[in-house]
Every structure is written in C-alpha cells, then in structure tokens.
XYZ file of C-alpha atoms in Angstrom:
415
model
C 15.992 29.746 12.532
C 12.783 29.718 14.589
C 12.356 32.163 17.494
C 9.568 31.442 19.929
C 8.430 31.570 23.544
C 6.129 28.974 25.013
C 3.799 29.225 28.041
C 1.907 26.510 29.870
C -1.717 27.515 30.583
C -2.866 25.812 33.792
C -6.592 26.667 33.561
C -9.154 26.428 30.765
C -10.746 29.778 31.779
C -7.473 31.609 31.128
C -7.037 29.787 27.818
C -10.529 30.872 26.741
C -9.669 34.510 27.464
C -6.920 34.366 24.859
C -9.290 32.734 22.373
C -11.811 35.584 22.594
C -9.940 38.754 23.721
C -9.213 41.376 21.057
C -6.082 42.646 22.681
C -3.383 41.587 25.127
C -1.962 44.730 26.692
C -0.925 47.031 23.813
C -1.054 44.206 21.259
C -4.125 43.939 19.038
C -5.308 40.494 17.950
C -7.305 39.383 14.923
C -9.848 36.572 14.857
C -8.570 33.085 15.590
C -8.044 30.619 12.757
C -8.562 27.066 13.991
C -6.904 23.935 12.628
C -7.063 20.343 13.817
C -3.636 18.784 13.344
C -2.246 15.265 13.571
C 1.508 14.997 14.012
C 3.671 11.911 14.116
C 7.213 12.026 15.469
C 9.652 9.565 13.941
C 13.111 8.244 14.746
C 15.111 5.058 14.507
C 14.303 2.415 17.108
C 17.338 3.520 19.137
C 16.527 7.255 18.816
C 19.522 8.134 16.635
C 18.003 11.460 15.490
C 17.365 12.522 19.074
C 20.863 11.397 20.107
C 22.252 13.763 17.467
C 20.300 16.703 18.890
C 17.266 16.801 16.559
C 13.755 15.494 16.163
C 11.660 14.723 13.082
C 7.970 15.597 12.787
C 5.495 14.500 10.118
C 2.375 16.661 9.713
C -0.523 15.966 7.370
C -1.836 19.117 5.662
C -4.471 19.798 3.031
C -1.867 20.404 0.334
C 0.437 17.545 1.270
C 2.706 16.265 3.997
C 5.243 18.435 5.808
C 8.327 16.881 7.378
C 10.184 19.146 9.799
C 13.577 18.679 11.439
C 14.185 20.853 14.490
C 17.117 21.081 16.826
C 16.253 19.617 20.200
C 16.163 22.178 22.976
C 17.693 25.003 20.970
C 19.353 28.062 22.443
C 17.312 29.495 25.308
C 17.579 32.946 26.830
C 15.046 34.489 29.202
C 12.391 31.999 28.113
C 12.951 32.624 24.374
C 13.994 29.644 22.312
C 16.052 29.923 19.105
C 16.426 26.684 17.181
C 17.369 25.393 13.762
C 14.526 24.233 11.551
C 14.241 22.667 8.090
C 11.036 21.738 6.286
C 10.200 19.575 3.297
C 6.738 19.597 1.647
C 5.676 16.424 -0.178
C 2.573 15.717 -2.225
C 2.585 12.147 -0.890
C 4.686 10.008 1.441
C 7.893 8.670 -0.088
C 11.112 7.395 1.583
C 13.295 10.278 2.736
C 16.102 9.123 0.431
C 13.826 10.172 -2.477
C 13.019 13.669 -1.164
C 13.838 16.572 -3.456
C 15.101 18.675 -0.530
C 18.823 17.914 -0.661
C 19.695 19.520 2.678
C 17.115 17.547 4.656
C 17.897 14.345 2.786
C 21.615 14.656 3.502
C 20.969 15.576 7.132
C 18.826 12.488 7.769
C 21.044 10.155 5.749
C 24.067 11.286 7.731
C 22.291 10.417 10.982
C 20.315 7.246 10.258
C 22.094 5.749 7.234
C 20.075 2.801 5.937
C 18.032 2.374 9.108
C 14.253 2.506 9.126
C 12.272 5.417 10.537
C 9.678 4.301 13.063
C 6.712 6.235 14.500
C 7.455 7.006 18.161
C 4.305 8.794 19.250
C 1.406 10.890 17.990
C 0.325 14.402 18.913
C -3.243 15.531 18.185
C -3.894 19.206 18.751
C -6.405 21.901 18.028
C -4.380 24.945 17.106
C -5.953 28.427 17.269
C -3.725 30.969 15.524
C -4.100 34.709 16.194
C -1.978 37.415 14.635
C -0.591 40.019 17.060
C -0.113 43.635 15.933
C 1.853 46.392 17.661
C 1.849 49.929 16.276
C 0.302 48.576 13.050
C 3.116 46.075 12.584
C 2.403 42.354 12.359
C 4.979 41.330 14.939
C 4.016 37.840 16.105
C 1.643 34.911 16.041
C -0.117 33.640 19.146
C -0.676 29.914 18.786
C -3.215 28.631 21.316
C -2.799 24.883 21.474
C -5.051 22.213 23.005
C -2.705 19.212 23.010
C -3.118 15.426 23.357
C 0.055 13.300 23.312
C -0.284 9.536 22.911
C 2.717 7.333 23.712
C 2.045 3.601 23.690
C -0.868 3.200 26.138
C -0.225 6.532 27.882
C -1.946 9.863 27.230
C -1.198 13.439 28.285
C -3.499 16.445 27.738
C -2.585 20.088 28.389
C -3.015 23.669 27.131
C -0.234 25.986 26.008
C 0.424 29.270 24.231
C 3.263 29.646 21.789
C 4.436 33.102 20.748
C 6.355 33.039 17.491
C 8.149 36.182 16.360
C 7.628 37.232 12.722
C 9.873 39.198 10.399
C 8.146 42.550 11.170
C 8.788 42.058 14.880
C 11.979 42.213 16.904
C 13.324 40.958 20.226
C 11.902 43.976 22.094
C 8.403 43.296 20.750
C 8.679 39.686 21.864
C 9.978 40.652 25.304
C 7.087 43.139 25.726
C 4.486 40.535 24.751
C 6.053 37.974 27.095
C 6.025 40.524 29.901
C 2.273 41.042 29.476
C 1.622 37.293 29.584
C 3.787 36.893 32.663
C 2.777 39.936 34.719
C -0.894 40.314 33.793
C -1.871 36.668 33.410
C 0.599 34.907 35.702
C 1.964 32.582 33.014
C 5.502 31.255 33.139
C 7.602 30.793 29.997
C 9.757 27.925 28.773
C 7.848 24.726 29.511
C 9.091 21.582 27.696
C 8.313 21.171 24.001
C 5.804 18.559 22.830
C 8.669 16.281 21.893
C 10.311 16.685 25.293
C 7.011 16.031 27.081
C 6.478 12.879 25.024
C 9.974 11.656 25.892
C 9.215 12.153 29.574
C 5.998 10.187 29.095
C 7.876 7.376 27.333
C 10.297 7.039 30.227
C 7.699 7.224 32.996
C 7.237 3.827 34.584
C 3.863 2.708 35.854
C 3.131 3.281 39.525
C 3.728 -0.190 40.869
C 4.695 -1.544 44.232
C 7.923 -3.481 43.833
C 7.718 -6.725 45.840
C 10.006 -6.697 48.870
C 11.906 -9.752 47.650
C 12.773 -7.882 44.446
C 14.144 -4.738 46.093
C 17.749 -5.975 45.913
C 17.182 -7.642 42.556
C 16.132 -4.448 40.750
C 17.677 -1.477 42.560
C 18.150 1.182 39.874
C 16.250 1.404 36.555
C 18.077 3.326 33.797
C 16.881 4.599 30.421
C 17.932 2.698 27.311
C 19.987 5.702 26.192
C 21.887 5.696 29.494
C 22.477 1.936 29.265
C 23.827 2.433 25.750
C 26.256 5.110 26.900
C 27.480 3.370 30.053
C 27.956 -0.027 28.432
C 29.134 1.128 24.969
C 26.417 -0.771 23.099
C 26.942 -1.230 19.347
C 24.091 0.985 18.189
C 23.930 -0.124 14.563
C 23.549 -3.790 15.518
C 21.057 -3.069 18.317
C 19.046 -0.981 15.870
C 18.967 -3.614 13.124
C 18.111 -6.467 15.529
C 15.264 -4.389 16.943
C 13.924 -3.517 13.489
C 13.933 -7.208 12.576
C 12.416 -8.243 15.921
C 9.538 -5.800 15.513
C 8.948 -6.999 11.960
C 8.909 -10.626 13.147
C 6.534 -9.724 15.975
C 4.123 -8.036 13.553
C 4.325 -10.640 10.775
C 3.992 -13.692 13.044
C 1.203 -12.535 15.385
C -1.131 -15.337 14.382
C 1.510 -17.849 15.491
C 2.959 -16.348 18.693
C -0.365 -14.920 19.920
C 1.235 -12.260 22.146
C -0.796 -9.157 22.986
C -0.002 -5.718 21.573
C 1.535 -4.601 24.892
C 4.397 -6.979 24.152
C 5.367 -5.037 21.035
C 6.758 -2.351 23.310
C 8.479 -5.011 25.432
C 10.258 -6.670 22.497
C 11.262 -3.210 21.207
C 13.107 -2.409 24.448
C 14.357 -5.959 25.110
C 15.869 -6.238 21.620
C 17.634 -2.886 22.006
C 19.447 -4.042 25.161
C 20.083 -7.684 24.193
C 23.832 -7.024 23.733
C 24.300 -4.701 26.714
C 26.910 -7.065 28.204
C 29.296 -7.264 25.210
C 31.672 -4.526 26.396
C 31.820 -6.044 29.893
C 32.449 -9.652 28.838
C 32.420 -10.527 25.148
C 32.716 -14.302 25.639
C 29.827 -14.508 28.114
C 27.982 -11.329 27.213
C 24.605 -13.032 27.671
C 25.454 -13.606 31.344
C 27.000 -10.159 31.753
C 23.940 -8.587 30.126
C 21.613 -10.544 32.405
C 23.489 -9.297 35.463
C 23.568 -5.686 34.222
C 19.816 -5.688 33.623
C 19.151 -7.290 37.001
C 20.878 -4.285 38.581
C 19.622 -1.688 36.111
C 16.544 -2.739 34.107
C 15.251 -0.476 31.300
C 13.282 2.389 32.776
C 10.934 2.402 29.785
C 9.415 -0.914 30.893
C 6.920 -1.457 33.686
C 8.270 -3.419 36.645
C 6.413 -6.595 35.681
C 8.310 -6.692 32.364
C 11.812 -6.116 33.766
C 12.464 -9.858 34.098
C 11.497 -10.302 30.443
C 14.373 -8.029 29.356
C 16.713 -9.821 31.787
C 15.974 -13.307 30.485
C 15.599 -12.560 26.766
C 19.105 -11.082 27.034
C 20.383 -14.212 28.780
C 18.691 -16.513 26.248
C 19.760 -14.794 23.031
C 23.281 -16.256 22.619
C 23.808 -19.968 23.335
C 22.265 -22.862 21.434
C 18.961 -23.964 22.918
C 17.523 -27.407 23.629
C 14.895 -28.851 25.940
C 17.462 -29.826 28.567
C 18.642 -26.204 28.859
C 15.050 -25.020 29.193
C 14.527 -27.469 32.043
C 17.640 -26.155 33.797
C 16.193 -22.635 33.639
C 13.728 -23.740 36.297
C 16.624 -23.930 38.763
C 17.456 -20.241 38.155
C 15.400 -17.181 39.202
C 13.655 -17.626 35.847
C 11.787 -20.567 37.375
C 10.330 -18.353 40.114
C 8.371 -16.259 37.630
C 4.746 -17.075 36.886
C 4.139 -19.750 34.260
C 2.579 -17.135 31.933
C 5.539 -14.732 32.142
C 7.931 -17.639 31.550
C 5.997 -18.643 28.441
C 5.802 -15.081 27.099
C 9.501 -14.498 27.789
C 10.472 -17.624 25.824
C 8.288 -16.525 22.907
C 9.989 -13.112 22.786
C 13.412 -14.695 23.189
C 12.707 -16.944 20.193
C 11.960 -13.882 18.034
C 15.004 -11.924 19.275
C 17.273 -14.924 18.599
C 16.088 -15.024 14.972
C 16.378 -11.228 14.636
C 19.927 -11.397 16.013
C 20.826 -14.068 13.453
C 19.458 -11.903 10.642
C 22.197 -9.322 11.391
C 25.071 -11.788 11.830
C 26.976 -10.394 8.811
C 26.421 -6.754 9.833
C 25.635 -6.102 6.141
C 22.162 -4.616 6.617
C 20.115 -7.720 5.834
C 16.427 -7.227 6.368
C 13.354 -9.375 6.685
C 11.405 -8.764 3.496
C 8.379 -10.992 3.957
C 6.984 -13.705 6.214
C 4.540 -16.093 4.558
C 2.418 -18.328 6.779
C 0.660 -21.277 5.146
C -0.915 -24.005 7.241
C 1.847 -25.069 9.662
C 4.741 -23.544 7.707
C 6.490 -20.160 7.922
C 8.730 -18.923 5.094
C 10.850 -15.835 5.766
C 12.595 -14.109 2.857
C 15.756 -12.142 3.587
C 17.258 -9.418 1.387
C 20.619 -7.701 1.406
C 24.232 -8.379 0.350
C 24.762 -10.670 3.349
C 21.414 -12.426 3.078
C 22.782 -15.965 2.522
C 24.983 -15.739 5.602
C 22.261 -14.163 7.699
C 19.495 -16.512 6.561
C 21.680 -19.482 7.491
C 22.473 -17.964 10.892
C 18.799 -17.155 11.535
C 17.980 -20.764 10.723
C 20.505 -21.922 13.356
C 19.061 -19.536 15.913
C 15.526 -20.782 15.270
C 16.183 -23.697 17.664
C 14.078 -22.125 20.427
C 11.282 -21.383 17.951
C 11.252 -25.057 16.939
C 10.916 -26.139 20.569
C 8.002 -23.762 21.222
C 5.990 -24.087 17.998
C 4.909 -26.791 15.608
C 5.092 -24.322 12.694
C 8.036 -25.343 10.500
C 10.206 -22.255 9.851
C 12.522 -21.812 6.863
C 14.521 -18.900 5.423
C 15.018 -17.918 1.794
C 17.913 -15.594 0.913
C 18.373 -13.202 -2.011
C 21.565 -11.204 -2.575
C 19.931 -8.117 -4.048
C 17.207 -5.913 -2.650
C 13.882 -6.304 -4.470
C-alpha cells in the first residue's frame, strides 16, 4: 500500500525553492538526488486494465525494467491518497505471462487474458528526491517532479511535488508536512495523477469550429468507454479487431500510404465498428453509423468523426464498385475527395481485421510479406483456417482499391 500526497506547483520560482531549501518548516531536508526517468503506460487497446480500476507502468532503470500496477484513484482523505501497488523487476523485457512474480502475472492475466499490451503514452520526467527528517526520524520523501506527458501528437508540461510517507513516519507527520506546504507556500493537494492527466489529454478534442451544417449531424461526442457501456459493445471482439487493424496498418504502410495521424484514427474507428450490434444485430452497420452520427468518439478530432461513421457503415456488407458509386448519393459523397479516399482505405483494413476474428478463437496476424505487387498475410491460432478464409472474403474492398494481390495463409498452431 502506497501513501502519498501530491501538490501542483504553479510557478517555477516556488519549485526552485524546494530544490535548494534545507528545511520546510520543522522538517530538515538532505541534498536532492536527481534522476531522469522515462515511463511508458500500457493497456489493451480498449483500456481493459483501466476499466478494472488499475494502470500499468513500465520504467527503465539502470538495473533493469520495473513494471508497476497501481490502483486507479485509490482511497483519498484530506488530500492523502492510499492505493494498492505491486512491482515486478525484470533484467530484460519479456511477455508478462513469463514473469516470475506470480501475483502480478495472475492479476494481469485475469484482466487482459490473451490480449496484447499496447503503449498508450509516455511520461518523461526529471525527478529530484529529497529525504525529509522530523525529530531525527526519516519520515518522508519529497519528490520534486518536472513532468512532460506525450499522448499522440499532444504534449503537457507541469511541475509537481509528491510527498510519500515512509515507515518511520506516521499520518500526523504527513499531515504536518502537508500543512506547511499549504499554509506557507499556498499549494493545494490532490491534483490528478500522471495517468489521470494523460487520460484527460487523450480525450481532449482539438479546438475546431464545427461547420454550421454539421451542428445537427454531430451533436454530442462521447468517449469510447462511454459508447462501450451505453451500447453494450463486445469488448473482446472490439479489442481483437483493433489489434489486428493496427498490425495491418503498420505492416502495410508502403501500400496504403496513409500518414501516421491515421494510426490513431483506425485505433478508435476499429474499437467502435460494432457499436450498433446491441441496437440492431441484423443491420448493425446502419445502426452503428447512426449512433456515431449522433455521438462520435470524443477521442477523435472533428475532421475525423465522419471516418469513424463510414468505416462502421462499410465494415459489414459485401463490397463492389456499384455499391461504392451509390455511396456518392449518401452524406459520404459530400466529404472531400481526400477524406473519402482515406476513409475507404481504413475501411478496407478494418474489414480484413474483422474477418480475422470471425471465429472468436483469438486468431492473430503473424506476418505480412510484401513482394512486388503481392501481399501474403499469415494467420495463427486455433481458428486460423476459418478466419483466414473470412478475411479473404472481406478483402473485396481492398481488391477494388489496390492492385496488390492479397492472400492469406493459415496455420492451426501458434509459432
């Protein structure tokens, strides 16, 4: 159990005082020890760890790699946070299913199963650690943190102080130290954690003026998590389709030619592709289109909302050139020619990714080999023959858009 209090420092001058001062009220401080740290926060593509009330941090250290699971939020009282914490030290990166820490391994396996862990965002920070002594007891650590959070193309910089109680200290010592920081320096406790700040940054949409003609079309953006809850989305399938879609996007860049900004778009669009199933199973592509017209994913900028709408509509039915021509009679045809083209490219990848999870038996794209005008995709898993065949069927849009011949090779067992 970790017990800490956190304070946002609004000005660099105040932060520098804590770097150099030898005491804070009655608490004596030793010299600061400085470390430059790089943290990566990981989760499944649909944030399963977060949805279960935890987050997972990977930190590179001199003696190895530390993975930490913490409870999200924790128990808070008067600005003091108590939260569960487990750590696992590794000499080198290995899959979590091979960790020697049984408790952490079982915890993660119970949450994510066979799903992949994906990097969500990075936190770079310069951490200055000072030990705090009171009546000759080593009661706490003051952690002075200069933080940079990077989420997709967004960045957030800020300064904070974290007070972590040690075994020689008690609640009264912590309360006294917090009182000094509050009353003498005007700091306020309990700002969001780094993880919580990064989540806020992920969900912030770009400041854009929504065209007047679109005001009725897109009235209320919702987060992916909210869309999942309201519309009872099948998480395991959404997760697997998104994993496969991202892998296809990465492996086939030289063919589709989409910019890196579209990796985020296909991530979100693939997650919500089945949002209409609970509403209307038979025509869930239409139901999903209508849901996303009313409530597009908040994680996407306004200009990409139509992409999620139309990739959802296009993911289900068989495709041919006649159907593509008919799209011009729908609102799809009012989009710019470039957005139409990019949307069709993403839809082609999501259709294939959807086919790769047709059996719901955890098939995965193992490799994509591109040679001249041919693409060979190998599929592994117990349902790989079924899923490779289905992916081949759902490659009809790909075959309309590209002159690269695409084929699928199945193998029953994992390599």
